[in-house]
């Protein structure tokens, strides 16, 4: 995430960031640090969400539960005070079965859920970052992102092994919602 932020300039003090699949908290810690002013004052809001528990991080609000559940959605809305996020980041991962095709499908489903969440919860100029694994359905997911965002970039960090299918998709600026005819 640090390398992606260096290239994409995602985080700035004053932003509201929602971290999906936050446990154990490394991406939330990065967001928290990036929302800190040069004088050391924290300026912004980081909301971490996960179905798993997470150790508290100073300055980070944590919601445990499935973001698709109404109770969790209501708690998020209360934290956002009816507003929207500047950034949605997602490092959600399924419990792995060891069967590559099953795991790839489960991972892709989580990416699609994160994209839906971002579309509903981002400000119009917002940024969406998600970790995706190349494989079956990857190009279709990127195309789905292109239907939602004005610009979509695919990034493979230098820290990621060449043989790793790990990629990051960065979407910026929501496209206006199409009206039904």
Short mmCIF file of N, CA and C in Angstrom, two decimals:
data_model
loop_
_atom_site.label_atom_id
_atom_site.label_comp_id
_atom_site.label_asym_id
_atom_site.label_seq_id
_atom_site.Cartn_x
_atom_site.Cartn_y
_atom_site.Cartn_z
N UNK A 1 0.83 -1.19 0.00
CA UNK A 1 0.00 0.00 0.00
C UNK A 1 0.87 1.25 0.00
N UNK A 2 1.99 1.21 0.71
CA UNK A 2 2.87 2.38 0.73
C UNK A 2 3.37 2.72 -0.67
N UNK A 3 3.78 1.70 -1.41
CA UNK A 3 4.29 1.92 -2.77
C UNK A 3 3.18 2.44 -3.69
N UNK A 4 1.99 1.89 -3.56
CA UNK A 4 0.86 2.35 -4.37
C UNK A 4 0.57 3.83 -4.04
N UNK A 5 0.58 4.17 -2.75
CA UNK A 5 0.31 5.55 -2.36
C UNK A 5 1.41 6.50 -2.87
N UNK A 6 2.65 6.05 -2.85
CA UNK A 6 3.74 6.89 -3.37
C UNK A 6 3.49 7.25 -4.84
N UNK A 7 3.03 6.27 -5.61
CA UNK A 7 2.80 6.50 -7.04
C UNK A 7 1.49 7.22 -7.33
N UNK A 8 0.46 6.89 -6.58
CA UNK A 8 -0.89 7.37 -6.88
C UNK A 8 -1.34 8.56 -6.04
N UNK A 9 -0.61 8.87 -4.97
CA UNK A 9 -0.97 10.01 -4.09
C UNK A 9 -2.43 9.90 -3.65
N UNK A 10 -2.74 8.80 -2.99
CA UNK A 10 -4.11 8.49 -2.60
C UNK A 10 -4.55 9.25 -1.35
N UNK A 11 -3.69 9.25 -0.33
CA UNK A 11 -4.07 9.78 0.98
C UNK A 11 -3.56 11.21 1.18
N UNK A 12 -4.41 12.03 1.83
CA UNK A 12 -4.04 13.40 2.19
C UNK A 12 -4.73 13.74 3.52
N UNK A 13 -4.08 14.52 4.38
CA UNK A 13 -4.75 14.92 5.62
C UNK A 13 -6.11 15.54 5.32
N UNK A 14 -7.07 15.25 6.21
CA UNK A 14 -8.42 15.77 6.07
C UNK A 14 -9.39 14.79 5.43
N UNK A 15 -8.88 13.69 4.92
CA UNK A 15 -9.73 12.71 4.24
C UNK A 15 -10.43 11.78 5.21
N UNK A 16 -11.49 11.14 4.68
CA UNK A 16 -12.15 10.04 5.36
C UNK A 16 -11.85 8.78 4.55
N UNK A 17 -11.28 7.77 5.23
CA UNK A 17 -10.88 6.52 4.59
C UNK A 17 -11.65 5.37 5.22
N UNK A 18 -12.20 4.50 4.39
CA UNK A 18 -12.83 3.27 4.88
C UNK A 18 -11.98 2.10 4.39
N UNK A 19 -11.57 1.26 5.34
CA UNK A 19 -10.71 0.10 5.07
C UNK A 19 -11.53 -1.17 5.24
N UNK A 20 -11.85 -1.84 4.13
CA UNK A 20 -12.61 -3.09 4.15
C UNK A 20 -11.67 -4.28 4.32
N UNK A 21 -12.05 -5.22 5.15
CA UNK A 21 -11.18 -6.38 5.39
C UNK A 21 -9.92 -5.94 6.12
N UNK A 22 -10.11 -5.07 7.10
CA UNK A 22 -9.00 -4.35 7.73
C UNK A 22 -8.07 -5.21 8.60
N UNK A 23 -8.60 -6.25 9.26
CA UNK A 23 -7.76 -7.02 10.18
C UNK A 23 -6.59 -7.66 9.44
N UNK A 24 -5.40 -7.60 9.97
CA UNK A 24 -5.01 -7.18 11.32
C UNK A 24 -4.77 -5.68 11.48
N UNK A 25 -4.83 -4.89 10.42
CA UNK A 25 -4.79 -3.44 10.58
C UNK A 25 -3.67 -2.70 9.88
N UNK A 26 -2.86 -3.38 9.09
CA UNK A 26 -1.70 -2.71 8.48
C UNK A 26 -2.11 -1.59 7.52
N UNK A 27 -3.13 -1.79 6.71
CA UNK A 27 -3.55 -0.74 5.78
C UNK A 27 -4.16 0.43 6.55
N UNK A 28 -4.88 0.15 7.63
CA UNK A 28 -5.44 1.23 8.45
C UNK A 28 -4.32 2.04 9.09
N UNK A 29 -3.25 1.36 9.51
CA UNK A 29 -2.10 2.07 10.09
C UNK A 29 -1.46 2.99 9.06
N UNK A 30 -1.33 2.52 7.83
CA UNK A 30 -0.76 3.34 6.76
C UNK A 30 -1.65 4.56 6.50
N UNK A 31 -2.96 4.32 6.39
CA UNK A 31 -3.89 5.43 6.16
C UNK A 31 -3.80 6.44 7.30
N UNK A 32 -3.77 5.95 8.53
CA UNK A 32 -3.68 6.83 9.71
C UNK A 32 -2.42 7.69 9.63
N UNK A 33 -1.31 7.07 9.29
CA UNK A 33 -0.05 7.80 9.19
C UNK A 33 -0.11 8.85 8.08
N UNK A 34 -0.70 8.51 6.95
CA UNK A 34 -0.76 9.43 5.80
C UNK A 34 -1.73 10.59 6.04
N UNK A 35 -2.65 10.44 6.99
CA UNK A 35 -3.58 11.52 7.31
C UNK A 35 -3.05 12.41 8.43
N UNK A 36 -1.80 12.21 8.78
CA UNK A 36 -1.16 12.99 9.83
C UNK A 36 -0.41 14.16 9.21
N UNK A 37 -0.66 15.35 9.73
CA UNK A 37 0.02 16.56 9.25
C UNK A 37 1.51 16.53 9.60
N UNK A 38 2.32 17.34 8.93
CA UNK A 38 3.76 17.39 9.25
C UNK A 38 4.05 17.72 10.71
N UNK A 39 3.14 18.45 11.37
CA UNK A 39 3.36 18.79 12.78
C UNK A 39 2.97 17.66 13.73
N UNK A 40 2.51 16.52 13.16
CA UNK A 40 2.17 15.36 13.97
C UNK A 40 0.72 15.25 14.39
N UNK A 41 -0.10 16.22 14.00
CA UNK A 41 -1.52 16.15 14.35
C UNK A 41 -2.27 15.31 13.32
N UNK A 42 -3.11 14.44 13.84
CA UNK A 42 -3.93 13.59 12.97
C UNK A 42 -5.09 14.42 12.46
N UNK A 43 -5.31 14.39 11.15
CA UNK A 43 -6.36 15.19 10.54
C UNK A 43 -7.11 14.31 9.54
N UNK A 44 -8.25 13.81 9.94
CA UNK A 44 -9.03 12.96 9.06
C UNK A 44 -9.74 11.90 9.86
N UNK A 45 -10.19 10.89 9.16
CA UNK A 45 -10.90 9.79 9.81
C UNK A 45 -10.59 8.50 9.07
N UNK A 46 -10.28 7.47 9.84
CA UNK A 46 -10.07 6.13 9.29
C UNK A 46 -11.08 5.22 9.97
N UNK A 47 -11.87 4.54 9.14
CA UNK A 47 -12.85 3.58 9.64
C UNK A 47 -12.47 2.21 9.09
N UNK A 48 -12.10 1.33 10.00
CA UNK A 48 -11.72 -0.03 9.64
C UNK A 48 -12.92 -0.95 9.84
N UNK A 49 -13.13 -1.86 8.88
CA UNK A 49 -14.25 -2.79 8.96
C UNK A 49 -13.76 -4.20 8.65
N UNK A 50 -14.22 -5.16 9.44
CA UNK A 50 -13.86 -6.56 9.18
C UNK A 50 -14.81 -7.46 9.95
N UNK A 51 -14.98 -8.68 9.45
CA UNK A 51 -15.77 -9.65 10.20
C UNK A 51 -14.94 -10.24 11.34
N UNK A 52 -13.61 -10.11 11.24
CA UNK A 52 -12.70 -10.59 12.28
C UNK A 52 -12.39 -9.48 13.27
N UNK A 53 -12.04 -9.84 14.50
CA UNK A 53 -11.65 -8.81 15.46
C UNK A 53 -10.30 -8.20 15.06
N UNK A 54 -10.03 -7.00 15.59
CA UNK A 54 -8.79 -6.31 15.28
C UNK A 54 -8.34 -5.56 16.53
N UNK A 55 -7.05 -5.57 16.78
CA UNK A 55 -6.50 -4.81 17.90
C UNK A 55 -6.75 -3.32 17.65
N UNK A 56 -7.07 -2.56 18.69
CA UNK A 56 -7.32 -1.13 18.50
C UNK A 56 -6.08 -0.41 17.95
N UNK A 57 -6.34 0.58 17.10
CA UNK A 57 -5.30 1.46 16.56
C UNK A 57 -5.74 2.87 16.90
N UNK A 58 -4.85 3.62 17.52
CA UNK A 58 -5.18 4.98 17.93
C UNK A 58 -5.66 5.79 16.72
N UNK A 59 -6.80 6.44 16.89
CA UNK A 59 -7.34 7.28 15.83
C UNK A 59 -8.12 6.55 14.76
N UNK A 60 -8.28 5.24 14.90
CA UNK A 60 -9.02 4.44 13.91
C UNK A 60 -10.28 3.90 14.56
N UNK A 61 -11.43 4.17 13.93
CA UNK A 61 -12.70 3.60 14.38
C UNK A 61 -12.82 2.21 13.77
N UNK A 62 -13.24 1.24 14.57
CA UNK A 62 -13.37 -0.13 14.07
C UNK A 62 -14.80 -0.62 14.20
N UNK A 63 -15.31 -1.15 13.08
CA UNK A 63 -16.63 -1.78 13.06
C UNK A 63 -16.43 -3.26 12.74
N UNK A 64 -16.81 -4.12 13.67
CA UNK A 64 -16.71 -5.55 13.42
C UNK A 64 -18.04 -6.06 12.91
N UNK A 65 -17.99 -6.72 11.76
CA UNK A 65 -19.19 -7.29 11.17
C UNK A 65 -19.11 -7.24 9.67
N UNK A 66 -20.13 -7.77 9.03
CA UNK A 66 -20.23 -7.83 7.58
C UNK A 66 -20.85 -6.53 7.09
N UNK A 67 -20.15 -5.78 6.24
CA UNK A 67 -20.64 -4.47 5.81
C UNK A 67 -21.94 -4.57 5.01
N UNK A 68 -22.33 -5.76 4.60
CA UNK A 68 -23.60 -5.93 3.89
C UNK A 68 -24.79 -5.99 4.84
N UNK A 69 -24.52 -6.18 6.15
CA UNK A 69 -25.59 -6.27 7.13
C UNK A 69 -26.06 -4.87 7.52
N UNK A 70 -27.36 -4.70 7.69
CA UNK A 70 -27.94 -3.39 7.97
C UNK A 70 -27.37 -2.74 9.22
N UNK A 71 -27.19 -3.51 10.27
CA UNK A 71 -26.67 -2.97 11.53
C UNK A 71 -25.28 -2.35 11.33
N UNK A 72 -24.43 -3.03 10.57
CA UNK A 72 -23.09 -2.52 10.29
C UNK A 72 -23.16 -1.31 9.37
N UNK A 73 -24.02 -1.37 8.36
CA UNK A 73 -24.19 -0.24 7.45
C UNK A 73 -24.69 0.99 8.20
N UNK A 74 -25.60 0.79 9.16
CA UNK A 74 -26.11 1.90 9.96
C UNK A 74 -25.01 2.49 10.84
N UNK A 75 -24.17 1.63 11.42
CA UNK A 75 -23.05 2.11 12.25
C UNK A 75 -22.07 2.90 11.40
N UNK A 76 -21.80 2.45 10.19
CA UNK A 76 -20.92 3.19 9.28
C UNK A 76 -21.53 4.54 8.94
N UNK A 77 -22.81 4.56 8.61
CA UNK A 77 -23.49 5.81 8.28
C UNK A 77 -23.40 6.79 9.44
N UNK A 78 -23.53 6.29 10.68
CA UNK A 78 -23.43 7.16 11.86
C UNK A 78 -22.02 7.74 11.97
N UNK A 79 -20.99 6.91 11.73
CA UNK A 79 -19.61 7.40 11.79
C UNK A 79 -19.33 8.42 10.68
N UNK A 80 -19.93 8.18 9.52
CA UNK A 80 -19.74 9.10 8.39
C UNK A 80 -20.64 10.33 8.51
N UNK A 81 -21.53 10.31 9.52
CA UNK A 81 -22.47 11.40 9.75
C UNK A 81 -23.26 11.71 8.48
N UNK A 82 -23.67 10.65 7.79
CA UNK A 82 -24.47 10.80 6.58
C UNK A 82 -23.66 11.17 5.34
N UNK A 83 -22.34 11.35 5.51
CA UNK A 83 -21.49 11.73 4.39
C UNK A 83 -20.94 10.52 3.66
N UNK A 84 -19.94 10.78 2.85
CA UNK A 84 -19.31 9.73 2.05
C UNK A 84 -17.80 9.74 2.31
N UNK A 85 -17.15 8.66 1.92
CA UNK A 85 -15.71 8.52 2.09
C UNK A 85 -14.95 9.12 0.91
N UNK A 86 -13.75 9.59 1.19
CA UNK A 86 -12.85 10.06 0.13
C UNK A 86 -12.13 8.88 -0.51
N UNK A 87 -11.86 7.86 0.31
CA UNK A 87 -11.09 6.70 -0.14
C UNK A 87 -11.71 5.44 0.44
N UNK A 88 -11.84 4.40 -0.39
CA UNK A 88 -12.19 3.06 0.07
C UNK A 88 -11.05 2.14 -0.35
N UNK A 89 -10.46 1.46 0.64
CA UNK A 89 -9.40 0.50 0.36
C UNK A 89 -9.89 -0.89 0.79
N UNK A 90 -9.48 -1.89 0.03
CA UNK A 90 -9.94 -3.25 0.34
C UNK A 90 -8.81 -4.25 0.17
N UNK A 91 -8.57 -4.97 1.26
CA UNK A 91 -7.61 -6.07 1.26
C UNK A 91 -8.34 -7.34 1.70
N UNK A 92 -9.64 -7.40 1.38
CA UNK A 92 -10.42 -8.56 1.80
C UNK A 92 -9.90 -9.82 1.12
N UNK A 93 -9.90 -10.90 1.88
CA UNK A 93 -9.47 -12.18 1.33
C UNK A 93 -10.36 -13.28 1.91
N UNK A 94 -10.68 -14.27 1.09
CA UNK A 94 -11.51 -15.37 1.59
C UNK A 94 -10.68 -16.34 2.42
N UNK A 95 -11.37 -17.17 3.19
CA UNK A 95 -10.69 -18.30 3.82
C UNK A 95 -10.33 -19.25 2.69
N UNK A 96 -9.05 -19.55 2.57
CA UNK A 96 -8.58 -20.36 1.43
C UNK A 96 -8.89 -21.83 1.63
N UNK A 97 -9.32 -22.46 0.53
CA UNK A 97 -9.66 -23.88 0.55
C UNK A 97 -8.50 -24.74 0.05
N UNK A 98 -7.59 -24.09 -0.68
CA UNK A 98 -6.50 -24.84 -1.31
C UNK A 98 -6.82 -25.25 -2.74
N UNK A 99 -8.06 -25.05 -3.15
CA UNK A 99 -8.47 -25.34 -4.52
C UNK A 99 -8.43 -24.02 -5.28
N UNK A 100 -7.46 -23.90 -6.19
CA UNK A 100 -7.17 -22.62 -6.84
C UNK A 100 -8.39 -21.98 -7.47
N UNK A 101 -9.18 -22.73 -8.23
CA UNK A 101 -10.35 -22.16 -8.91
C UNK A 101 -11.40 -21.67 -7.91
N UNK A 102 -11.59 -22.43 -6.84
CA UNK A 102 -12.57 -22.05 -5.81
C UNK A 102 -12.09 -20.78 -5.11
N UNK A 103 -10.80 -20.76 -4.74
CA UNK A 103 -10.24 -19.60 -4.04
C UNK A 103 -10.27 -18.35 -4.92
N UNK A 104 -9.97 -18.50 -6.20
CA UNK A 104 -9.99 -17.37 -7.13
C UNK A 104 -11.40 -16.81 -7.25
N UNK A 105 -12.38 -17.69 -7.34
CA UNK A 105 -13.77 -17.26 -7.43
C UNK A 105 -14.23 -16.54 -6.17
N UNK A 106 -13.86 -17.07 -5.01
CA UNK A 106 -14.24 -16.44 -3.74
C UNK A 106 -13.57 -15.08 -3.60
N UNK A 107 -12.32 -14.98 -4.01
CA UNK A 107 -11.59 -13.71 -3.94
C UNK A 107 -12.23 -12.68 -4.87
N UNK A 108 -12.57 -13.10 -6.07
CA UNK A 108 -13.20 -12.20 -7.04
C UNK A 108 -14.55 -11.70 -6.53
N UNK A 109 -15.32 -12.56 -5.89
CA UNK A 109 -16.60 -12.15 -5.31
C UNK A 109 -16.39 -11.04 -4.29
N UNK A 110 -15.37 -11.16 -3.45
CA UNK A 110 -15.08 -10.13 -2.46
C UNK A 110 -14.68 -8.81 -3.13
N UNK A 111 -13.92 -8.90 -4.24
CA UNK A 111 -13.57 -7.68 -4.98
C UNK A 111 -14.82 -7.01 -5.54
N UNK A 112 -15.73 -7.81 -6.07
CA UNK A 112 -16.97 -7.25 -6.61
C UNK A 112 -17.82 -6.60 -5.52
N UNK A 113 -17.86 -7.22 -4.34
CA UNK A 113 -18.59 -6.62 -3.20
C UNK A 113 -17.94 -5.31 -2.78
N UNK A 114 -16.60 -5.28 -2.77
CA UNK A 114 -15.89 -4.04 -2.42
C UNK A 114 -16.17 -2.95 -3.44
N UNK A 115 -16.21 -3.30 -4.72
CA UNK A 115 -16.52 -2.34 -5.77
C UNK A 115 -17.93 -1.77 -5.58
N UNK A 116 -18.90 -2.63 -5.30
CA UNK A 116 -20.27 -2.18 -5.03
C UNK A 116 -20.31 -1.23 -3.84
N UNK A 117 -19.58 -1.60 -2.79
CA UNK A 117 -19.52 -0.77 -1.59
C UNK A 117 -18.94 0.60 -1.93
N UNK A 118 -17.85 0.62 -2.69
CA UNK A 118 -17.20 1.88 -3.06
C UNK A 118 -18.15 2.75 -3.88
N UNK A 119 -18.84 2.13 -4.81
CA UNK A 119 -19.76 2.88 -5.67
C UNK A 119 -20.84 3.58 -4.84
N UNK A 120 -21.29 2.94 -3.77
CA UNK A 120 -22.34 3.50 -2.92
C UNK A 120 -21.81 4.49 -1.89
N UNK A 121 -20.56 4.31 -1.45
CA UNK A 121 -20.07 5.04 -0.29
C UNK A 121 -18.96 6.05 -0.56
N UNK A 122 -18.55 6.20 -1.82
CA UNK A 122 -17.50 7.17 -2.14
C UNK A 122 -18.08 8.51 -2.58
N UNK A 123 -17.33 9.57 -2.28
CA UNK A 123 -17.64 10.88 -2.84
C UNK A 123 -17.39 10.81 -4.35
N UNK A 124 -18.00 11.70 -5.13
CA UNK A 124 -17.82 11.64 -6.60
C UNK A 124 -16.36 11.63 -7.06
N UNK A 125 -15.49 12.34 -6.37
CA UNK A 125 -14.08 12.38 -6.76
C UNK A 125 -13.24 11.34 -6.02
N UNK A 126 -13.90 10.40 -5.34
CA UNK A 126 -13.23 9.42 -4.50
C UNK A 126 -12.30 8.46 -5.21
N UNK A 127 -11.53 7.74 -4.38
CA UNK A 127 -10.54 6.78 -4.87
C UNK A 127 -10.84 5.41 -4.25
N UNK A 128 -10.74 4.38 -5.07
CA UNK A 128 -10.95 2.98 -4.65
C UNK A 128 -9.68 2.21 -4.96
N UNK A 129 -9.17 1.48 -3.95
CA UNK A 129 -7.99 0.64 -4.14
C UNK A 129 -8.31 -0.74 -3.61
N UNK A 130 -8.09 -1.76 -4.44
CA UNK A 130 -8.34 -3.12 -3.99
C UNK A 130 -7.24 -4.05 -4.50
N UNK A 131 -6.92 -5.03 -3.66
CA UNK A 131 -5.96 -6.06 -4.07
C UNK A 131 -6.73 -7.14 -4.81
N UNK A 132 -6.25 -7.50 -5.99
CA UNK A 132 -6.92 -8.48 -6.86
C UNK A 132 -5.87 -9.51 -7.27
N UNK A 133 -6.31 -10.73 -7.49
CA UNK A 133 -5.41 -11.77 -7.98
C UNK A 133 -5.73 -12.05 -9.44
N UNK A 134 -4.69 -11.97 -10.29
CA UNK A 134 -4.88 -12.25 -11.71
C UNK A 134 -5.29 -13.71 -11.87
N UNK A 135 -6.14 -13.92 -12.81
CA UNK A 135 -6.64 -15.26 -13.08
C UNK A 135 -8.00 -15.15 -13.71
N UNK A 136 -8.76 -16.21 -13.64
CA UNK A 136 -10.09 -16.23 -14.23
C UNK A 136 -10.94 -15.12 -13.62
N UNK A 137 -11.51 -14.28 -14.48
CA UNK A 137 -12.38 -13.20 -14.03
C UNK A 137 -11.69 -11.88 -13.78
N UNK A 138 -10.36 -11.86 -13.78
CA UNK A 138 -9.62 -10.63 -13.49
C UNK A 138 -9.94 -9.53 -14.50
N UNK A 139 -9.83 -9.84 -15.79
CA UNK A 139 -10.06 -8.80 -16.80
C UNK A 139 -11.51 -8.31 -16.76
N UNK A 140 -12.46 -9.18 -16.45
CA UNK A 140 -13.85 -8.77 -16.34
C UNK A 140 -14.03 -7.82 -15.14
N UNK A 141 -13.31 -8.10 -14.04
CA UNK A 141 -13.39 -7.21 -12.88
C UNK A 141 -12.84 -5.83 -13.22
N UNK A 142 -11.72 -5.79 -13.93
CA UNK A 142 -11.14 -4.50 -14.34
C UNK A 142 -12.13 -3.74 -15.22
N UNK A 143 -12.81 -4.46 -16.13
CA UNK A 143 -13.82 -3.81 -16.97
C UNK A 143 -14.98 -3.28 -16.13
N UNK A 144 -15.37 -4.01 -15.09
CA UNK A 144 -16.43 -3.53 -14.19
C UNK A 144 -15.99 -2.23 -13.52
N UNK A 145 -14.73 -2.18 -13.11
CA UNK A 145 -14.19 -0.95 -12.49
C UNK A 145 -14.22 0.20 -13.48
N UNK A 146 -13.93 -0.08 -14.75
CA UNK A 146 -13.93 0.97 -15.77
C UNK A 146 -15.33 1.51 -16.04
N UNK A 147 -16.35 0.70 -15.77
CA UNK A 147 -17.73 1.17 -15.92
C UNK A 147 -18.13 2.10 -14.77
N UNK A 148 -17.43 1.97 -13.63
CA UNK A 148 -17.77 2.73 -12.43
C UNK A 148 -16.90 3.99 -12.28
N UNK A 149 -15.61 3.89 -12.66
CA UNK A 149 -14.67 4.98 -12.43
C UNK A 149 -14.18 5.62 -13.72
N UNK A 150 -13.88 6.90 -13.64
CA UNK A 150 -13.37 7.65 -14.80
C UNK A 150 -11.99 7.16 -15.21
N UNK A 151 -11.13 6.88 -14.23
CA UNK A 151 -9.81 6.32 -14.55
C UNK A 151 -9.58 5.08 -13.70
N UNK A 152 -8.97 4.08 -14.31
CA UNK A 152 -8.64 2.83 -13.62
C UNK A 152 -7.21 2.47 -13.99
N UNK A 153 -6.40 2.24 -12.97
CA UNK A 153 -5.01 1.81 -13.19
C UNK A 153 -4.80 0.47 -12.51
N UNK A 154 -3.93 -0.32 -13.12
CA UNK A 154 -3.54 -1.59 -12.54
C UNK A 154 -2.07 -1.46 -12.13
N UNK A 155 -1.79 -1.83 -10.89
CA UNK A 155 -0.43 -1.68 -10.36
C UNK A 155 0.05 -2.99 -9.78
N UNK A 156 1.31 -3.30 -10.08
CA UNK A 156 1.97 -4.45 -9.45
C UNK A 156 3.17 -3.88 -8.70
N UNK A 157 3.11 -3.85 -7.38
CA UNK A 157 4.21 -3.28 -6.62
C UNK A 157 5.51 -4.07 -6.80
N UNK A 158 6.62 -3.35 -6.73
CA UNK A 158 7.92 -4.01 -6.83
C UNK A 158 8.11 -5.01 -5.71
N UNK A 159 7.47 -4.75 -4.56
CA UNK A 159 7.59 -5.65 -3.40
C UNK A 159 6.92 -7.00 -3.66
N UNK A 160 6.05 -7.07 -4.65
CA UNK A 160 5.35 -8.31 -4.98
C UNK A 160 6.24 -9.17 -5.89
N UNK A 161 6.34 -10.46 -5.57
CA UNK A 161 7.16 -11.36 -6.40
C UNK A 161 6.63 -11.40 -7.83
N UNK A 162 7.53 -11.54 -8.78
CA UNK A 162 7.15 -11.60 -10.20
C UNK A 162 6.15 -12.73 -10.46
N UNK A 163 6.29 -13.84 -9.73
CA UNK A 163 5.42 -14.99 -9.95
C UNK A 163 4.07 -14.86 -9.24
N UNK A 164 3.93 -13.84 -8.38
CA UNK A 164 2.69 -13.66 -7.64
C UNK A 164 1.61 -13.10 -8.56
N UNK A 165 0.38 -13.63 -8.45
CA UNK A 165 -0.72 -13.09 -9.26
C UNK A 165 -1.31 -11.81 -8.65
N UNK A 166 -0.72 -11.32 -7.57
CA UNK A 166 -1.23 -10.15 -6.85
C UNK A 166 -1.10 -8.87 -7.68
N UNK A 167 -2.21 -8.15 -7.79
CA UNK A 167 -2.26 -6.86 -8.48
C UNK A 167 -3.11 -5.93 -7.63
N UNK A 168 -2.96 -4.64 -7.88
CA UNK A 168 -3.80 -3.65 -7.22
C UNK A 168 -4.52 -2.86 -8.31
N UNK A 169 -5.80 -2.66 -8.11
CA UNK A 169 -6.60 -1.87 -9.04
C UNK A 169 -6.95 -0.58 -8.31
N UNK A 170 -6.69 0.55 -8.99
CA UNK A 170 -6.96 1.87 -8.42
C UNK A 170 -7.96 2.57 -9.33
N UNK A 171 -9.14 2.85 -8.79
CA UNK A 171 -10.17 3.58 -9.53
C UNK A 171 -10.32 4.98 -8.95
N UNK A 172 -10.44 5.97 -9.84
CA UNK A 172 -10.59 7.37 -9.40
C UNK A 172 -11.77 8.02 -10.08
N UNK A 173 -12.53 8.77 -9.29
CA UNK A 173 -13.61 9.58 -9.85
C UNK A 173 -14.77 8.74 -10.34
N UNK A 174 -15.83 8.70 -9.56
CA UNK A 174 -17.01 7.95 -9.97
C UNK A 174 -17.64 8.55 -11.22
N UNK A 175 -18.00 7.69 -12.14
CA UNK A 175 -18.76 8.15 -13.31
C UNK A 175 -20.18 8.44 -12.85
N UNK A 176 -20.84 9.42 -13.47
CA UNK A 176 -22.23 9.68 -13.09
C UNK A 176 -23.08 8.43 -13.31
N UNK A 177 -23.98 8.20 -12.39
CA UNK A 177 -24.88 7.04 -12.52
C UNK A 177 -25.77 7.23 -13.74
N UNK A 178 -25.91 6.16 -14.50
CA UNK A 178 -26.76 6.22 -15.69
C UNK A 178 -28.21 6.10 -15.26
N UNK A 179 -29.03 6.91 -15.83
CA UNK A 179 -30.46 6.88 -15.53
C UNK A 179 -31.14 5.84 -16.43
N UNK A 180 -32.09 5.16 -15.85
CA UNK A 180 -32.85 4.18 -16.64
C UNK A 180 -33.79 4.92 -17.59
N UNK A 181 -33.90 4.41 -18.80
CA UNK A 181 -34.74 5.07 -19.83
C UNK A 181 -36.20 4.86 -19.57
#
